[in-house]
JSON list of C-alpha atoms in Angstrom, two decimals:
[
{"chain": "A", "resi": 278, "resn": "UNK", "atom": "CA", "xyz": [18.14, 64.48, 57.16]},
{"chain": "A", "resi": 279, "resn": "UNK", "atom": "CA", "xyz": [17.37, 64.79, 60.77]},
{"chain": "A", "resi": 280, "resn": "UNK", "atom": "CA", "xyz": [14.04, 66.39, 59.78]},
{"chain": "A", "resi": 281, "resn": "UNK", "atom": "CA", "xyz": [12.68, 63.09, 58.64]},
{"chain": "A", "resi": 282, "resn": "UNK", "atom": "CA", "xyz": [11.75, 60.89, 61.47]},
{"chain": "A", "resi": 283, "resn": "UNK", "atom": "CA", "xyz": [11.14, 57.24, 61.13]},
{"chain": "A", "resi": 284, "resn": "UNK", "atom": "CA", "xyz": [7.89, 56.07, 62.55]},
{"chain": "A", "resi": 285, "resn": "UNK", "atom": "CA", "xyz": [8.31, 54.41, 65.85]},
{"chain": "A", "resi": 286, "resn": "UNK", "atom": "CA", "xyz": [7.20, 50.93, 66.63]},
{"chain": "A", "resi": 287, "resn": "UNK", "atom": "CA", "xyz": [4.45, 52.42, 68.73]},
{"chain": "A", "resi": 288, "resn": "UNK", "atom": "CA", "xyz": [3.08, 54.21, 65.66]},
{"chain": "A", "resi": 289, "resn": "UNK", "atom": "CA", "xyz": [3.09, 50.95, 63.68]},
{"chain": "A", "resi": 290, "resn": "UNK", "atom": "CA", "xyz": [1.23, 49.15, 66.44]},
{"chain": "A", "resi": 291, "resn": "UNK", "atom": "CA", "xyz": [-1.33, 51.92, 66.59]},
{"chain": "A", "resi": 292, "resn": "UNK", "atom": "CA", "xyz": [-1.86, 51.76, 62.82]},
{"chain": "A", "resi": 293, "resn": "UNK", "atom": "CA", "xyz": [-2.40, 48.01, 62.99]},
{"chain": "A", "resi": 294, "resn": "UNK", "atom": "CA", "xyz": [-4.85, 48.40, 65.81]},
{"chain": "A", "resi": 295, "resn": "UNK", "atom": "CA", "xyz": [-6.80, 51.03, 63.89]},
{"chain": "A", "resi": 296, "resn": "UNK", "atom": "CA", "xyz": [-7.00, 48.72, 60.91]},
{"chain": "A", "resi": 297, "resn": "UNK", "atom": "CA", "xyz": [-8.19, 45.89, 63.11]},
{"chain": "A", "resi": 298, "resn": "UNK", "atom": "CA", "xyz": [-10.93, 48.04, 64.58]},
{"chain": "A", "resi": 299, "resn": "UNK", "atom": "CA", "xyz": [-12.11, 49.13, 61.15]},
{"chain": "A", "resi": 300, "resn": "UNK", "atom": "CA", "xyz": [-12.34, 45.62, 59.58]},
{"chain": "A", "resi": 301, "resn": "UNK", "atom": "CA", "xyz": [-11.76, 42.66, 61.86]},
{"chain": "A", "resi": 302, "resn": "UNK", "atom": "CA", "xyz": [-12.09, 40.16, 58.96]},
{"chain": "A", "resi": 303, "resn": "UNK", "atom": "CA", "xyz": [-9.37, 41.93, 57.07]},
{"chain": "A", "resi": 304, "resn": "UNK", "atom": "CA", "xyz": [-6.77, 41.12, 59.70]},
{"chain": "A", "resi": 305, "resn": "UNK", "atom": "CA", "xyz": [-7.81, 37.50, 59.63]},
{"chain": "A", "resi": 306, "resn": "UNK", "atom": "CA", "xyz": [-7.56, 37.50, 55.88]},
{"chain": "A", "resi": 307, "resn": "UNK", "atom": "CA", "xyz": [-4.28, 39.30, 56.08]},
{"chain": "A", "resi": 308, "resn": "UNK", "atom": "CA", "xyz": [-2.93, 36.62, 58.36]},
{"chain": "A", "resi": 309, "resn": "UNK", "atom": "CA", "xyz": [-4.35, 33.83, 56.15]},
{"chain": "A", "resi": 310, "resn": "UNK", "atom": "CA", "xyz": [-3.32, 35.46, 52.91]},
{"chain": "A", "resi": 311, "resn": "UNK", "atom": "CA", "xyz": [0.34, 34.43, 53.11]},
{"chain": "A", "resi": 312, "resn": "UNK", "atom": "CA", "xyz": [-0.73, 30.84, 53.92]},
{"chain": "A", "resi": 313, "resn": "UNK", "atom": "CA", "xyz": [-3.26, 30.84, 51.10]},
{"chain": "A", "resi": 314, "resn": "UNK", "atom": "CA", "xyz": [-0.74, 32.30, 48.71]},
{"chain": "A", "resi": 315, "resn": "UNK", "atom": "CA", "xyz": [1.48, 29.32, 49.44]},
{"chain": "A", "resi": 316, "resn": "UNK", "atom": "CA", "xyz": [-1.46, 26.87, 49.36]},
{"chain": "A", "resi": 317, "resn": "UNK", "atom": "CA", "xyz": [-2.75, 28.12, 46.00]},
{"chain": "A", "resi": 318, "resn": "UNK", "atom": "CA", "xyz": [0.39, 27.13, 44.11]},
{"chain": "A", "resi": 319, "resn": "UNK", "atom": "CA", "xyz": [0.34, 23.77, 45.90]},
{"chain": "A", "resi": 320, "resn": "UNK", "atom": "CA", "xyz": [-3.23, 23.12, 44.92]},
{"chain": "A", "resi": 321, "resn": "UNK", "atom": "CA", "xyz": [-2.48, 24.26, 41.37]},
{"chain": "A", "resi": 322, "resn": "UNK", "atom": "CA", "xyz": [0.50, 21.95, 41.40]},
{"chain": "A", "resi": 323, "resn": "UNK", "atom": "CA", "xyz": [-1.72, 19.11, 42.63]},
{"chain": "A", "resi": 324, "resn": "UNK", "atom": "CA", "xyz": [-4.26, 19.87, 39.91]},
{"chain": "A", "resi": 325, "resn": "UNK", "atom": "CA", "xyz": [-1.51, 19.84, 37.29]},
{"chain": "A", "resi": 326, "resn": "UNK", "atom": "CA", "xyz": [-0.16, 16.55, 38.61]},
{"chain": "A", "resi": 327, "resn": "UNK", "atom": "CA", "xyz": [-3.65, 15.00, 38.67]},
{"chain": "A", "resi": 328, "resn": "UNK", "atom": "CA", "xyz": [-4.20, 16.15, 35.10]},
{"chain": "A", "resi": 329, "resn": "UNK", "atom": "CA", "xyz": [-0.84, 14.72, 34.09]},
{"chain": "A", "resi": 330, "resn": "UNK", "atom": "CA", "xyz": [-1.65, 11.42, 35.83]},
{"chain": "A", "resi": 331, "resn": "UNK", "atom": "CA", "xyz": [-5.04, 11.34, 34.11]},
{"chain": "A", "resi": 332, "resn": "UNK", "atom": "CA", "xyz": [-3.36, 11.94, 30.73]},
{"chain": "A", "resi": 333, "resn": "UNK", "atom": "CA", "xyz": [-0.88, 9.13, 31.38]},
{"chain": "A", "resi": 334, "resn": "UNK", "atom": "CA", "xyz": [-3.69, 6.80, 32.44]},
{"chain": "A", "resi": 335, "resn": "UNK", "atom": "CA", "xyz": [-5.63, 7.67, 29.29]},
{"chain": "A", "resi": 336, "resn": "UNK", "atom": "CA", "xyz": [-2.54, 7.05, 27.13]},
{"chain": "A", "resi": 337, "resn": "UNK", "atom": "CA", "xyz": [-1.92, 3.75, 28.92]},
{"chain": "A", "resi": 338, "resn": "UNK", "atom": "CA", "xyz": [-5.52, 2.59, 28.42]},
{"chain": "A", "resi": 339, "resn": "UNK", "atom": "CA", "xyz": [-5.41, 3.56, 24.75]},
{"chain": "A", "resi": 340, "resn": "UNK", "atom": "CA", "xyz": [-2.11, 1.73, 24.25]},
{"chain": "A", "resi": 341, "resn": "UNK", "atom": "CA", "xyz": [-3.47, -1.34, 26.02]},
{"chain": "A", "resi": 342, "resn": "UNK", "atom": "CA", "xyz": [-6.60, -1.28, 23.84]},
{"chain": "A", "resi": 343, "resn": "UNK", "atom": "CA", "xyz": [-4.42, -0.93, 20.71]},
{"chain": "A", "resi": 344, "resn": "UNK", "atom": "CA", "xyz": [-2.33, -3.93, 21.77]},
{"chain": "A", "resi": 345, "resn": "UNK", "atom": "CA", "xyz": [-5.49, -5.98, 22.33]},
{"chain": "A", "resi": 346, "resn": "UNK", "atom": "CA", "xyz": [-6.83, -4.92, 18.92]},
{"chain": "A", "resi": 347, "resn": "UNK", "atom": "CA", "xyz": [-3.54, -5.91, 17.28]},
{"chain": "A", "resi": 348, "resn": "UNK", "atom": "CA", "xyz": [-3.61, -9.31, 19.01]},
{"chain": "A", "resi": 349, "resn": "UNK", "atom": "CA", "xyz": [-7.21, -9.90, 17.90]},
{"chain": "A", "resi": 350, "resn": "UNK", "atom": "CA", "xyz": [-6.38, -8.86, 14.33]},
{"chain": "A", "resi": 351, "resn": "UNK", "atom": "CA", "xyz": [-3.32, -11.12, 14.34]},
{"chain": "A", "resi": 352, "resn": "UNK", "atom": "CA", "xyz": [-5.37, -14.08, 15.62]},
{"chain": "A", "resi": 353, "resn": "UNK", "atom": "CA", "xyz": [-8.01, -13.51, 12.90]},
{"chain": "A", "resi": 354, "resn": "UNK", "atom": "CA", "xyz": [-5.32, -13.31, 10.22]},
{"chain": "A", "resi": 355, "resn": "UNK", "atom": "CA", "xyz": [-3.70, -16.49, 11.54]},
{"chain": "A", "resi": 356, "resn": "UNK", "atom": "CA", "xyz": [-7.07, -18.28, 11.54]},
{"chain": "A", "resi": 357, "resn": "UNK", "atom": "CA", "xyz": [-7.69, -17.13, 7.95]},
{"chain": "A", "resi": 358, "resn": "UNK", "atom": "CA", "xyz": [-4.23, -18.27, 6.85]},
{"chain": "A", "resi": 359, "resn": "UNK", "atom": "CA", "xyz": [-4.76, -21.66, 8.44]},
{"chain": "A", "resi": 360, "resn": "UNK", "atom": "CA", "xyz": [-8.29, -21.96, 7.06]},
{"chain": "A", "resi": 361, "resn": "UNK", "atom": "CA", "xyz": [-7.23, -21.17, 3.50]},
{"chain": "A", "resi": 362, "resn": "UNK", "atom": "CA", "xyz": [-3.82, -22.84, 3.65]},
{"chain": "A", "resi": 363, "resn": "UNK", "atom": "CA", "xyz": [-2.90, -24.25, 0.26]},
{"chain": "A", "resi": 364, "resn": "UNK", "atom": "CA", "xyz": [-5.00, -21.79, -1.72]},
{"chain": "A", "resi": 365, "resn": "UNK", "atom": "CA", "xyz": [-2.19, -20.91, -4.11]},
{"chain": "A", "resi": 366, "resn": "UNK", "atom": "CA", "xyz": [-1.35, -24.57, -4.69]},
{"chain": "A", "resi": 367, "resn": "UNK", "atom": "CA", "xyz": [-4.99, -25.32, -5.47]},
{"chain": "A", "resi": 368, "resn": "UNK", "atom": "CA", "xyz": [-5.12, -22.40, -7.92]},
{"chain": "A", "resi": 369, "resn": "UNK", "atom": "CA", "xyz": [-1.99, -23.69, -9.65]},
{"chain": "A", "resi": 370, "resn": "UNK", "atom": "CA", "xyz": [-3.45, -27.22, -9.95]},
{"chain": "A", "resi": 371, "resn": "UNK", "atom": "CA", "xyz": [-6.74, -26.12, -11.55]},
{"chain": "A", "resi": 372, "resn": "UNK", "atom": "CA", "xyz": [-5.26, -25.73, -15.07]},
{"chain": "A", "resi": 373, "resn": "UNK", "atom": "CA", "xyz": [-3.88, -29.27, -14.76]},
{"chain": "A", "resi": 374, "resn": "UNK", "atom": "CA", "xyz": [-7.40, -30.54, -14.01]},
{"chain": "A", "resi": 375, "resn": "UNK", "atom": "CA", "xyz": [-8.69, -28.61, -17.05]},
{"chain": "A", "resi": 376, "resn": "UNK", "atom": "CA", "xyz": [-6.05, -30.19, -19.31]},
{"chain": "A", "resi": 377, "resn": "UNK", "atom": "CA", "xyz": [-6.79, -33.68, -18.00]},
{"chain": "A", "resi": 378, "resn": "UNK", "atom": "CA", "xyz": [-10.50, -33.13, -18.70]},
{"chain": "A", "resi": 379, "resn": "UNK", "atom": "CA", "xyz": [-9.68, -32.03, -22.25]},
{"chain": "A", "resi": 380, "resn": "UNK", "atom": "CA", "xyz": [-7.54, -35.13, -22.72]},
{"chain": "A", "resi": 381, "resn": "UNK", "atom": "CA", "xyz": [-10.41, -37.32, -21.49]},
{"chain": "A", "resi": 382, "resn": "UNK", "atom": "CA", "xyz": [-12.80, -35.64, -23.93]},
{"chain": "A", "resi": 383, "resn": "UNK", "atom": "CA", "xyz": [-10.77, -36.95, -26.89]},
{"chain": "A", "resi": 384, "resn": "UNK", "atom": "CA", "xyz": [-12.03, -40.25, -28.36]},
{"chain": "A", "resi": 385, "resn": "UNK", "atom": "CA", "xyz": [-9.57, -43.13, -28.27]},
{"chain": "A", "resi": 386, "resn": "UNK", "atom": "CA", "xyz": [-9.71, -45.13, -31.52]},
{"chain": "A", "resi": 387, "resn": "UNK", "atom": "CA", "xyz": [-7.14, -47.86, -30.83]},
{"chain": "A", "resi": 388, "resn": "UNK", "atom": "CA", "xyz": [-5.95, -49.97, -27.87]},
{"chain": "A", "resi": 389, "resn": "UNK", "atom": "CA", "xyz": [-2.94, -47.77, -27.18]},
{"chain": "A", "resi": 390, "resn": "UNK", "atom": "CA", "xyz": [-5.11, -44.66, -27.09]},
{"chain": "A", "resi": 391, "resn": "UNK", "atom": "CA", "xyz": [-7.62, -46.44, -24.82]},
{"chain": "A", "resi": 392, "resn": "UNK", "atom": "CA", "xyz": [-4.87, -47.47, -22.41]},
{"chain": "A", "resi": 393, "resn": "UNK", "atom": "CA", "xyz": [-3.43, -43.97, -22.43]},
{"chain": "A", "resi": 394, "resn": "UNK", "atom": "CA", "xyz": [-6.90, -42.55, -21.79]},
{"chain": "A", "resi": 395, "resn": "UNK", "atom": "CA", "xyz": [-7.33, -44.99, -18.89]},
{"chain": "A", "resi": 396, "resn": "UNK", "atom": "CA", "xyz": [-4.06, -43.72, -17.35]},
{"chain": "A", "resi": 397, "resn": "UNK", "atom": "CA", "xyz": [-5.18, -40.12, -17.78]},
{"chain": "A", "resi": 398, "resn": "UNK", "atom": "CA", "xyz": [-8.52, -41.03, -16.14]},
{"chain": "A", "resi": 399, "resn": "UNK", "atom": "CA", "xyz": [-6.73, -42.58, -13.15]},
{"chain": "A", "resi": 400, "resn": "UNK", "atom": "CA", "xyz": [-4.51, -39.50, -12.78]},
{"chain": "A", "resi": 401, "resn": "UNK", "atom": "CA", "xyz": [-7.55, -37.24, -13.02]},
{"chain": "A", "resi": 402, "resn": "UNK", "atom": "CA", "xyz": [-9.45, -39.28, -10.39]},
{"chain": "A", "resi": 403, "resn": "UNK", "atom": "CA", "xyz": [-6.52, -39.20, -7.95]},
{"chain": "A", "resi": 404, "resn": "UNK", "atom": "CA", "xyz": [-6.01, -35.48, -8.40]},
{"chain": "A", "resi": 405, "resn": "UNK", "atom": "CA", "xyz": [-9.72, -34.75, -8.01]},
{"chain": "A", "resi": 406, "resn": "UNK", "atom": "CA", "xyz": [-9.81, -36.91, -4.86]},
{"chain": "A", "resi": 407, "resn": "UNK", "atom": "CA", "xyz": [-6.81, -35.07, -3.40]},
{"chain": "A", "resi": 408, "resn": "UNK", "atom": "CA", "xyz": [-8.50, -31.73, -4.04]},
{"chain": "A", "resi": 409, "resn": "UNK", "atom": "CA", "xyz": [-11.73, -32.90, -2.36]},
{"chain": "A", "resi": 410, "resn": "UNK", "atom": "CA", "xyz": [-9.80, -34.09, 0.70]},
{"chain": "A", "resi": 411, "resn": "UNK", "atom": "CA", "xyz": [-8.35, -30.58, 0.92]},
{"chain": "A", "resi": 412, "resn": "UNK", "atom": "CA", "xyz": [-11.79, -28.95, 0.65]},
{"chain": "A", "resi": 413, "resn": "UNK", "atom": "CA", "xyz": [-11.49, -27.86, -2.98]},
{"chain": "A", "resi": 414, "resn": "UNK", "atom": "CA", "xyz": [-14.87, -28.45, -4.60]},
{"chain": "A", "resi": 415, "resn": "UNK", "atom": "CA", "xyz": [-16.41, -27.73, -7.98]},
{"chain": "A", "resi": 416, "resn": "UNK", "atom": "CA", "xyz": [-18.94, -24.91, -8.23]},
{"chain": "A", "resi": 417, "resn": "UNK", "atom": "CA", "xyz": [-22.27, -26.24, -9.45]},
{"chain": "A", "resi": 418, "resn": "UNK", "atom": "CA", "xyz": [-23.25, -24.03, -12.36]},
{"chain": "A", "resi": 419, "resn": "UNK", "atom": "CA", "xyz": [-25.25, -25.86, -15.03]},
{"chain": "A", "resi": 420, "resn": "UNK", "atom": "CA", "xyz": [-28.96, -25.06, -14.71]},
{"chain": "A", "resi": 421, "resn": "UNK", "atom": "CA", "xyz": [-28.35, -22.85, -11.67]},
{"chain": "A", "resi": 422, "resn": "UNK", "atom": "CA", "xyz": [-29.43, -19.25, -11.25]},
{"chain": "A", "resi": 423, "resn": "UNK", "atom": "CA", "xyz": [-26.62, -16.91, -12.29]},
{"chain": "A", "resi": 424, "resn": "UNK", "atom": "CA", "xyz": [-24.62, -15.80, -9.22]},
{"chain": "A", "resi": 425, "resn": "UNK", "atom": "CA", "xyz": [-22.02, -13.10, -10.00]},
{"chain": "A", "resi": 426, "resn": "UNK", "atom": "CA", "xyz": [-20.00, -14.07, -6.91]},
{"chain": "A", "resi": 427, "resn": "UNK", "atom": "CA", "xyz": [-19.52, -17.64, -8.24]},
{"chain": "A", "resi": 428, "resn": "UNK", "atom": "CA", "xyz": [-20.07, -17.36, -11.99]},
{"chain": "A", "resi": 429, "resn": "UNK", "atom": "CA", "xyz": [-18.45, -15.26, -14.67]},
{"chain": "A", "resi": 430, "resn": "UNK", "atom": "CA", "xyz": [-20.80, -14.66, -17.60]},
{"chain": "A", "resi": 431, "resn": "UNK", "atom": "CA", "xyz": [-18.83, -14.58, -20.84]},
{"chain": "A", "resi": 432, "resn": "UNK", "atom": "CA", "xyz": [-21.83, -14.79, -23.15]},
{"chain": "A", "resi": 433, "resn": "UNK", "atom": "CA", "xyz": [-25.59, -14.42, -23.02]},
{"chain": "A", "resi": 434, "resn": "UNK", "atom": "CA", "xyz": [-28.15, -16.12, -25.24]},
{"chain": "A", "resi": 435, "resn": "UNK", "atom": "CA", "xyz": [-31.89, -15.62, -25.60]},
{"chain": "A", "resi": 436, "resn": "UNK", "atom": "CA", "xyz": [-34.03, -17.88, -23.43]},
{"chain": "A", "resi": 437, "resn": "UNK", "atom": "CA", "xyz": [-35.57, -20.89, -25.10]},
{"chain": "A", "resi": 438, "resn": "UNK", "atom": "CA", "xyz": [-38.72, -22.78, -24.19]},
{"chain": "A", "resi": 439, "resn": "UNK", "atom": "CA", "xyz": [-38.52, -24.16, -20.66]},
{"chain": "A", "resi": 440, "resn": "UNK", "atom": "CA", "xyz": [-35.59, -21.97, -19.64]},
{"chain": "A", "resi": 441, "resn": "UNK", "atom": "CA", "xyz": [-35.73, -19.32, -16.97]},
{"chain": "A", "resi": 442, "resn": "UNK", "atom": "CA", "xyz": [-34.05, -15.97, -17.46]},
{"chain": "A", "resi": 443, "resn": "UNK", "atom": "CA", "xyz": [-30.73, -15.47, -15.68]},
{"chain": "A", "resi": 444, "resn": "UNK", "atom": "CA", "xyz": [-30.03, -19.22, -15.73]},
{"chain": "A", "resi": 445, "resn": "UNK", "atom": "CA", "xyz": [-26.73, -20.85, -16.67]},
{"chain": "A", "resi": 446, "resn": "UNK", "atom": "CA", "xyz": [-27.22, -22.84, -19.88]},
{"chain": "A", "resi": 447, "resn": "UNK", "atom": "CA", "xyz": [-23.62, -23.82, -20.63]},
{"chain": "A", "resi": 448, "resn": "UNK", "atom": "CA", "xyz": [-20.37, -24.11, -18.64]},
{"chain": "A", "resi": 449, "resn": "UNK", "atom": "CA", "xyz": [-17.27, -23.17, -20.61]},
{"chain": "A", "resi": 450, "resn": "UNK", "atom": "CA", "xyz": [-14.81, -23.65, -17.73]},
{"chain": "A", "resi": 451, "resn": "UNK", "atom": "CA", "xyz": [-15.51, -25.16, -14.31]},
{"chain": "A", "resi": 452, "resn": "UNK", "atom": "CA", "xyz": [-15.22, -23.01, -11.24]},
{"chain": "A", "resi": 453, "resn": "UNK", "atom": "CA", "xyz": [-13.86, -24.15, -7.88]},
{"chain": "A", "resi": 454, "resn": "UNK", "atom": "CA", "xyz": [-14.22, -23.26, -4.19]},
{"chain": "A", "resi": 455, "resn": "UNK", "atom": "CA", "xyz": [-11.76, -23.67, -1.35]},
{"chain": "A", "resi": 456, "resn": "UNK", "atom": "CA", "xyz": [-14.11, -24.17, 1.61]},
{"chain": "A", "resi": 457, "resn": "UNK", "atom": "CA", "xyz": [-16.31, -21.07, 1.20]},
{"chain": "A", "resi": 458, "resn": "UNK", "atom": "CA", "xyz": [-13.89, -18.95, -0.84]},
{"chain": "A", "resi": 459, "resn": "UNK", "atom": "CA", "xyz": [-14.04, -18.82, -4.64]},
{"chain": "A", "resi": 460, "resn": "UNK", "atom": "CA", "xyz": [-10.74, -19.93, -6.14]},
{"chain": "A", "resi": 461, "resn": "UNK", "atom": "CA", "xyz": [-11.93, -19.46, -9.68]},
{"chain": "A", "resi": 462, "resn": "UNK", "atom": "CA", "xyz": [-15.42, -18.51, -10.86]},
{"chain": "A", "resi": 463, "resn": "UNK", "atom": "CA", "xyz": [-17.12, -20.73, -13.40]},
{"chain": "A", "resi": 464, "resn": "UNK", "atom": "CA", "xyz": [-17.11, -19.29, -16.93]},
{"chain": "A", "resi": 465, "resn": "UNK", "atom": "CA", "xyz": [-20.67, -19.65, -18.13]},
{"chain": "A", "resi": 466, "resn": "UNK", "atom": "CA", "xyz": [-23.21, -18.79, -20.81]},
{"chain": "A", "resi": 467, "resn": "UNK", "atom": "CA", "xyz": [-26.39, -17.23, -19.36]},
{"chain": "A", "resi": 468, "resn": "UNK", "atom": "CA", "xyz": [-29.89, -17.23, -20.82]},
{"chain": "A", "resi": 469, "resn": "UNK", "atom": "CA", "xyz": [-31.44, -13.75, -20.88]}
]
């Protein structure tokens, strides 16, 4: 084991000097390499953290936009609910109006019938007035051009002299609007 000699420190210094003479930039790189090796993970770590921060910012902005969209949607729904408040009540009252109109269409032959008819007329007038105050209005149909969004054609008849095609010639049941929304379309007969 004595045959093997360990290189002396002088030999190591000479080897380093020879390397320096061959490639001076290599020694500089060699000295910088350990620093760069440590800097590279740091810069990679910084890049990862910046990416993570960017992802969190993106998620935050998306969540904030979603919250704003939900608030806007909620406000629109609230406005619609307020605008059409009482829609179900109005729908439930429409058959009552129809029945009162049918009662008024019957001829009264005696004083009792006339007085009863007068009471029905007063009830009808009050109910109709209450509906108008709450923006429930009758859909004009007779003689109007057929509009499938406001009229429901239940029958068609051939056009007669002086009638235009696609015109309402008879109303079987009145239709009503609540503001601009159709509560019930008018049931009509259309000339074709």
